[in-house]
Amino acid sequence: MGESRRFPSGFAWGVATASYQIEGGVGEGGRGESIWDRFSHTEGNVLAGQTGDVACDHFHRYPEDVALMADLGVTHYRFSLAWPRLQPDGTGGLNPRGADFYSKLVDELLEAGITPWVTLYHWDLPQALEDRGGWPERDTAHRFADYAEKAHAALSDRVRHWTTLNEPWCSAFLGYAEGRHAPGRQDHPAALRAAHHLMLGHGQAVAAMREGDPDAEFGITLNLFPVDPGTDGDADADLARRIDALMNRQWLDPLLRGQYPADLIDDLAPVSDLDHLLDGDLKTINQPLDFLGVNYYFRHVVSVGEQPRGWRAGDPPSPWPGSSDMTPVSRGLPTTAMGWEVDPDGLGEVLRRLHREYGPLPLYITENGIACPDEVGEDGAVHDADRVDYLRQHFRIAHQAIADGVDLRGYFVWSLLDNFEWALGYSKRFGIVHCDYDTQRRTVKDSGHWFRRSAAANAVEI
Ligand code: PNW
């Protein structure tokens, strides 16, 4: 490699996945039904009626996938546990066959010299708990803490990094407000209750896990965005403040400062009196964090306007309670296959803001990546130049943030493999490894080779 920027020694070169997106094997090993099984099997929810029934068949192919990671020089692997594999109906003792699957996966990783980085909840709530009201019910937070404590006990001799939730904003607002994600409810007050109970579940889970294991590291992953007004006017400035409150500060402030933002509570008054917020909850949520995981994809530029149409027939409700006037503004930048504008500077802004306003705090980029079209060529290679460019630009920004003093310790690329992209099914490919869904054959893309060279050098080219 030519001139390059080196990362601090010990920097984590990671890749990330999530259980429902890759595992398949949904009816095996005593696994219970999750809200994503129910949702994807209900017509009209997922593009082309696709489901995670098979996905990348990782449930059967995990040894091959771990070998692939070792070949790519991956140092850390972020994956999630499927709650209904471990507690099929969301309660009680662990299902031994589910625990055995994750135990073997962890052993395989450790033998390959890869650090396992576990996420407890990446959106596959046991359907039985949704049938009892799901995240809008306070009891779900208690159930989550119970599950976390038991899962931790089963793996803590080998897993030292624990993330409670992945992107609670998506769980609460795509799941219960907009309904684009499971469980597909469209109820703004319920979504606000879900948001609080996700936070409460996080706090209770960290407290329970840390009690017997004070030396492990506990954190959470948030999807964070810079939010900019679309115009210079006061209305757009106020909208940007409201969206920043819902998207970023709604999570950061209770986690790291022990309070909800006062402006957010005012903004939400027309939607909810927040009577689900009980004395002592904020203290529970405000557990010390050993790290914060940041998922970064794009920047929100927002203008007051009509809510644009969603991807399915009819206008789905806005995922922004109290701010349904939010309209995204395009700046004409190049976009990914998701339609998301490529904006590496936004990553630097997020990292520096966290350092300045909430730090000092060890940070990890727990997801960043790009969907772009790519296919296996006749030469057996997958040329994904857009992804290589994208990753190079974002890693450079991460390097710059470290030079600016941000305590960034690692970077997990989303994703190891092409996989089930939620409501968009298999139509969007995020992997640095191609997955042929007919044959389950894996092919390392050019971006995977780029990752291997960069991880080996602990550096990216300038
Ligand atoms: C994240 N949005 O989801 C998830 O953590 C992954 O499971 C997912 O595959 C990845 O990003 C790519 O989408 C998001 O609408 C889903 O803003 C939707 C949004 C953001 C993140």
XYZ file of C-alpha atoms and ligand atoms in Angstrom:
483
model
C 0.000 0.000 0.000
C 1.240 3.542 -0.749
C 1.080 6.318 1.784
C -1.235 5.399 4.586
C -2.713 6.424 7.872
C -2.047 4.022 10.683
C -4.559 3.319 13.463
C -3.576 2.992 17.135
C -2.291 -0.446 18.030
C -5.072 -2.729 19.234
C -7.638 -0.973 17.049
C -10.549 -3.372 16.443
C -11.020 -4.315 12.772
C -14.472 -5.754 12.982
C -17.421 -6.894 10.955
C -21.035 -7.011 12.114
C -24.144 -9.096 11.498
C -27.482 -9.722 13.225
C -29.226 -12.992 14.041
C -32.421 -12.673 12.013
C -30.558 -11.269 9.037
C -28.164 -14.215 8.601
C -29.035 -17.280 10.681
C -32.007 -18.968 9.054
C -32.783 -22.219 10.869
C -35.840 -20.510 12.310
C -37.622 -23.735 13.198
C -34.558 -25.515 14.525
C -32.928 -26.045 17.885
C -36.109 -25.291 19.792
C -36.169 -21.654 18.669
C -39.428 -19.829 19.325
C -41.192 -17.414 17.014
C -39.964 -13.825 16.857
C -41.800 -10.689 15.784
C -39.770 -10.732 12.569
C -40.983 -14.262 11.724
C -44.578 -13.166 12.205
C -44.081 -9.861 10.383
C -42.197 -11.245 7.386
C -44.734 -14.055 6.974
C -47.574 -11.543 6.877
C -48.257 -10.428 3.329
C -47.311 -6.920 2.294
C -44.657 -6.267 4.915
C -41.445 -7.323 3.185
C -40.523 -6.709 -0.432
C -41.379 -9.721 -2.623
C -42.712 -11.587 0.423
C -39.210 -12.579 1.497
C -38.401 -13.881 4.984
C -35.402 -14.791 7.133
C -36.353 -18.494 7.118
C -33.076 -19.451 5.430
C -31.179 -16.172 4.973
C -27.441 -17.015 4.780
C -28.003 -20.335 6.550
C -25.394 -19.227 9.055
C -27.050 -21.474 11.656
C -25.554 -24.417 9.766
C -22.600 -22.735 8.118
C -21.085 -20.824 11.020
C -17.773 -22.749 10.938
C -17.302 -21.718 7.298
C -18.215 -18.123 8.143
C -15.760 -17.977 11.037
C -13.025 -19.376 8.769
C -13.903 -16.663 6.254
C -13.508 -13.981 8.913
C -10.168 -15.399 9.976
C -9.061 -15.305 6.336
C -10.087 -11.633 6.126
C -8.064 -10.768 9.215
C -11.141 -9.761 11.195
C -10.107 -9.144 14.817
C -13.590 -8.598 16.336
C -16.974 -10.023 15.344
C -20.181 -8.263 16.356
C -23.193 -10.593 16.200
C -26.511 -10.775 17.988
C -28.199 -13.496 19.986
C -31.707 -14.405 18.877
C -33.712 -14.003 22.086
C -36.275 -16.672 20.989
C -33.471 -19.203 20.491
C -32.550 -18.760 24.141
C -36.001 -18.147 25.614
C -38.513 -19.410 23.051
C -41.437 -17.583 24.667
C -39.394 -14.812 26.266
C -39.423 -16.237 29.789
C -37.929 -18.963 31.947
C -34.707 -20.942 31.828
C -32.481 -20.996 28.756
C -33.246 -23.428 25.959
C -30.120 -25.625 26.079
C -29.978 -26.170 22.316
C -30.034 -22.426 21.686
C -27.335 -21.818 24.285
C -25.295 -24.606 22.722
C -25.399 -22.969 19.292
C -23.988 -19.682 20.571
C -21.492 -21.461 22.797
C -20.091 -23.329 19.800
C -19.987 -20.155 17.735
C -18.044 -18.397 20.489
C -15.596 -21.302 20.772
C -15.076 -21.299 17.031
C -14.354 -17.554 17.098
C -11.923 -17.804 19.986
C -10.074 -20.649 18.306
C -9.720 -18.430 15.234
C -8.367 -15.601 17.396
C -11.453 -13.412 16.883
C -12.957 -11.476 19.795
C -16.707 -12.102 20.113
C -18.769 -8.953 20.623
C -22.335 -9.842 21.581
C -25.477 -7.798 21.018
C -28.366 -9.052 23.117
C -31.169 -7.491 21.100
C -31.084 -6.800 17.398
C -34.858 -6.634 16.940
C -36.057 -10.248 17.222
C -38.411 -9.981 20.196
C -40.123 -13.268 21.092
C -43.603 -13.072 19.553
C -45.086 -14.330 22.834
C -43.939 -11.090 24.489
C -45.394 -8.983 21.684
C -48.662 -10.867 22.233
C -48.533 -9.541 25.794
C -48.088 -5.972 24.522
C -44.432 -5.866 23.475
C -42.091 -2.982 24.256
C -44.897 -0.520 25.066
C -45.454 -2.678 28.186
C -43.139 -2.095 31.133
C -42.945 -5.824 31.812
C -40.984 -6.330 28.571
C -38.097 -4.348 30.097
C -38.078 -6.736 33.080
C -38.204 -9.724 30.737
C -35.276 -8.315 28.759
C -33.164 -7.909 31.902
C -33.950 -11.493 32.896
C -32.958 -12.769 29.456
C -29.760 -10.673 29.475
C -28.726 -11.962 32.873
C -29.190 -15.588 31.806
C -27.533 -15.200 28.401
C -24.623 -13.437 30.056
C -24.259 -16.188 32.642
C -24.073 -18.797 29.867
C -21.318 -17.066 27.890
C -19.515 -14.666 30.216
C -16.600 -17.026 30.784
C -15.668 -16.357 27.140
C -17.527 -13.219 26.039
C -16.236 -10.017 27.641
C -18.042 -7.372 25.539
C -21.786 -7.022 25.860
C -24.070 -4.654 23.975
C -27.633 -4.519 25.207
C -29.646 -3.006 22.344
C -29.047 -2.266 18.703
C -30.601 1.032 17.595
C -33.511 1.447 19.985
C -34.747 4.291 17.755
C -35.524 1.740 15.031
C -37.176 -0.688 17.463
C -39.455 1.993 18.889
C -40.222 4.226 15.925
C -39.949 1.997 12.863
C -41.588 -0.849 14.809
C -44.379 0.926 16.693
C -44.853 4.364 15.023
C -44.258 3.994 11.296
C -44.829 0.246 11.244
C -42.240 -0.373 8.532
C -40.500 -2.856 10.841
C -41.865 -5.579 13.096
C -44.210 -5.669 14.865
C -45.692 -3.214 12.361
C -47.786 -1.149 14.760
C -48.683 2.462 13.975
C -49.321 4.142 17.297
C -47.286 7.169 18.347
C -48.021 7.086 22.102
C -47.194 3.351 22.148
C -43.909 4.043 20.352
C -42.929 6.547 23.041
C -43.669 3.985 25.719
C -41.578 1.472 23.774
C -38.671 3.922 23.607
C -38.666 4.396 27.379
C -39.023 0.707 28.142
C -36.142 -0.128 25.809
C -33.992 2.323 27.787
C -35.237 0.882 31.076
C -34.519 -2.660 29.885
C -31.012 -1.584 28.941
C -30.365 -0.135 32.406
C -31.797 -3.114 34.267
C -29.862 -5.521 32.053
C -26.535 -3.755 32.565
C -27.064 -3.632 36.328
C -27.937 -7.335 36.450
C -25.039 -8.459 34.262
C -22.449 -6.254 35.906
C -23.321 -7.403 39.418
C -21.616 -10.776 39.039
C -19.071 -9.684 36.461
C -17.697 -6.229 37.211
C -14.746 -6.567 34.833
C -16.693 -7.239 31.635
C -17.480 -4.304 29.354
C -21.074 -3.218 28.883
C -22.456 -0.800 26.326
C -25.232 -0.031 23.885
C -25.381 0.738 20.164
C -27.250 3.798 18.888
C -27.841 4.981 15.346
C -26.793 8.609 15.437
C -27.065 11.240 12.732
C -26.064 14.862 12.389
C -29.290 16.798 11.821
C -29.149 20.004 9.772
C -31.915 22.412 8.767
C -32.742 22.444 5.054
C -33.018 26.255 4.902
C -31.917 29.240 6.988
C -35.459 29.873 8.240
C -36.539 29.583 11.874
C -39.072 26.833 11.126
C -36.424 24.494 9.737
C -34.026 25.337 12.571
C -36.707 24.360 15.069
C -37.504 21.183 13.146
C -33.806 20.208 13.128
C -33.733 20.707 16.907
C -36.823 18.481 17.323
C -35.452 15.726 15.086
C -32.080 15.852 16.858
C -33.949 15.432 20.149
C -35.887 12.382 18.926
C -33.025 10.776 17.037
C -29.967 11.499 19.161
C -30.579 13.184 22.521
C -33.598 11.031 23.471
C -31.079 8.205 24.020
C -27.810 9.946 24.815
C -29.160 12.185 27.566
C -30.792 9.539 29.765
C -27.913 7.103 29.208
C -25.092 9.532 29.874
C -26.674 12.396 31.848
C -29.547 10.697 33.640
C -32.272 12.921 32.192
C -34.507 13.305 29.167
C -33.989 16.542 27.222
C -36.432 19.174 28.529
C -37.218 20.379 25.005
C -38.102 16.830 23.927
C -40.590 16.482 26.775
C -42.209 19.789 25.746
C -42.319 18.766 22.081
C -44.023 15.486 22.963
C -46.703 16.995 25.203
C -49.370 16.917 22.449
C -48.699 13.197 21.884
C -48.190 11.763 25.359
C -48.165 12.818 28.992
C -45.282 10.355 29.459
C -46.990 8.815 32.490
C -45.006 5.635 31.836
C -41.913 7.453 33.116
C -41.705 6.449 36.784
C -39.580 7.713 39.671
C -36.199 6.045 39.702
C -36.264 5.012 36.045
C -33.694 7.564 34.969
C -31.339 6.431 37.688
C -31.700 2.859 36.414
C -31.072 3.919 32.823
C -28.025 5.991 33.749
C -25.709 3.022 34.396
C -22.038 3.665 33.739
C -21.173 2.616 30.186
C -17.851 1.024 29.318
C -18.314 1.978 25.679
C -20.825 3.472 23.307
C -21.461 1.845 19.916
C -22.203 4.221 17.052
C -23.972 3.140 13.873
C -23.502 5.755 11.176
C -25.044 5.772 7.714
C -26.031 9.299 6.694
C -27.013 12.804 7.714
C -30.558 14.092 8.120
C -31.206 17.405 6.387
C -34.763 18.388 7.188
C -37.399 20.876 6.109
C -40.916 21.479 7.304
C -43.311 20.079 4.725
C -45.687 17.334 3.782
C -44.757 13.830 4.874
C -43.516 12.043 1.726
C -45.153 8.801 0.660
C -43.645 5.620 2.007
C -42.601 2.606 -0.023
C -45.861 0.763 0.316
C -49.323 1.739 -0.790
C -50.989 4.374 1.308
C -49.230 6.889 3.486
C -47.695 5.193 6.515
C -47.643 7.377 9.591
C -44.504 9.324 10.310
C -41.868 7.717 12.534
C -41.478 11.135 14.212
C -44.052 11.646 16.990
C -44.837 15.329 17.356
C -42.786 16.125 14.235
C -44.759 14.576 11.393
C -43.919 17.689 9.383
C -40.370 16.333 8.907
C -39.405 16.104 5.231
C -35.935 14.935 4.220
C -34.074 17.261 1.881
C -31.753 15.886 -0.757
C -28.528 17.774 -1.395
C -27.823 16.036 -4.666
C -24.856 14.079 -3.301
C -24.159 10.588 -4.648
C -26.484 8.058 -3.026
C -26.184 4.383 -2.111
C -28.628 1.706 -3.276
C -30.635 2.552 -0.132
C -31.058 6.097 -1.461
C -28.881 7.362 1.415
C -26.519 10.240 0.588
C -22.839 9.419 0.995
C -21.569 11.846 3.635
C -18.392 10.735 5.394
C -17.971 14.108 7.123
C -21.157 13.382 9.040
C -19.387 10.489 10.750
C -16.664 12.836 11.980
C -19.271 15.278 13.243
C -21.068 12.577 15.212
C -17.847 11.295 16.776
C -16.589 14.755 17.716
C -19.939 15.750 19.158
C -20.021 12.659 21.374
C -16.503 13.372 22.561
C -17.233 17.067 23.203
C -20.720 16.885 24.699
C -20.865 13.444 26.311
C -17.238 12.348 26.727
C -14.733 11.271 27.570
C -16.150 7.951 26.498
C -14.683 4.973 24.638
C -16.414 4.787 21.262
C -16.706 2.057 18.674
C -18.251 2.385 15.255
C -20.470 -0.682 15.528
C -21.891 -0.320 12.008
C -21.029 1.539 8.856
C -21.342 0.323 5.308
C -23.093 0.644 2.004
C -25.587 -1.214 -0.160
C -24.520 -1.157 -3.781
C -25.144 -3.342 -6.782
C -22.570 -6.040 -7.330
C -22.505 -9.506 -8.840
C -20.062 -12.329 -9.258
C -18.310 -11.796 -12.599
C -17.140 -14.411 -15.051
C -13.707 -14.251 -13.472
C -15.309 -15.267 -10.163
C -14.594 -11.853 -8.672
C -17.017 -9.278 -7.299
C -15.997 -5.759 -8.213
C -17.664 -3.382 -5.758
C -15.654 -0.233 -6.355
C -18.348 1.959 -4.763
C -18.032 0.035 -1.508
C -14.238 0.208 -1.491
C -14.438 3.995 -2.014
C -17.090 4.368 0.631
C -15.186 2.411 3.244
C -11.905 4.128 2.456
C -13.493 7.571 2.860
C -15.210 6.686 6.130
C -12.141 5.021 7.626
C -10.135 8.143 6.793
C -12.643 10.252 8.669
C -12.453 7.856 11.627
C -8.679 8.171 11.561
C -8.968 11.951 11.552
C -11.345 11.842 14.530
C -8.761 9.877 16.515
C -6.135 12.460 15.575
C -8.560 15.103 16.894
C -8.618 13.374 20.264
C -11.741 11.200 20.005
C -11.375 7.937 21.937
C -12.385 5.685 19.020
C -11.253 2.116 19.576
C -12.627 0.127 16.703
C -14.718 -0.072 13.568
C -17.181 -2.812 12.627
C -18.132 -2.842 8.970
C -21.753 -3.601 8.159
C -21.769 -6.309 7.039
C -19.729 -9.489 6.817
C -22.235 -11.012 4.385
C -25.025 -9.865 2.126
C -28.128 -10.603 4.170
C -31.838 -10.077 4.870
C -32.226 -6.295 4.785
C -35.446 -6.152 6.840
C -38.410 -4.709 4.930
C -36.312 -4.679 1.757
C -35.639 -8.413 1.874
C -32.633 -9.616 -0.113
C -32.784 -6.737 -2.600
C -30.013 -4.743 -0.908
C -26.520 -6.155 -0.537
C -24.346 -4.746 2.252
C -21.706 -7.504 2.499
C -17.973 -7.376 1.954
C -18.616 -11.033 1.120
C -21.180 -11.904 -1.546
C -23.811 -14.501 -0.721
C -25.472 -16.485 -3.515
C -28.856 -17.265 -1.984
C -29.453 -20.246 -4.311
C -26.225 -22.086 -3.562
C -25.210 -20.346 -0.298
C -21.813 -19.890 -1.865
C -19.730 -17.082 -0.333
C -17.407 -14.992 -2.526
C -15.099 -12.362 -1.080
C -15.738 -9.045 -2.852
C -13.043 -6.521 -3.752
C -14.075 -4.648 -0.592
C -13.334 -7.797 1.425
C -9.857 -7.918 -0.060
C -9.473 -4.205 0.708
C -10.534 -4.904 4.300
C -7.991 -7.730 4.589
C -5.119 -5.520 3.375
C -6.153 -2.624 5.619
C -6.604 -4.760 8.736
C -3.242 -6.433 8.156
C -1.554 -3.025 7.856
C -3.718 -1.519 10.642
C -3.970 1.411 8.254
C -5.893 2.875 5.329
C -4.381 4.442 2.234
C -4.503 8.226 1.995
C -29.280 -0.709 10.624
N -33.125 4.090 8.687
O -30.625 -0.487 10.366
C -29.314 -2.048 11.313
O -28.686 -2.093 12.561
C -28.925 -3.187 10.432
O -29.568 -4.331 10.906
C -29.257 -2.862 8.993
O -29.080 -3.955 8.144
C -28.373 -1.695 8.585
O -28.576 -0.601 9.435
C -28.593 -1.233 7.154
O -29.897 -0.757 6.981
C -31.163 0.679 9.939
O -34.195 3.967 8.073
C -32.394 0.584 9.319
O -32.662 5.199 8.959
C -33.042 1.713 8.914
C -32.464 2.945 9.127
C -31.227 3.054 9.745
C -30.584 1.905 10.150
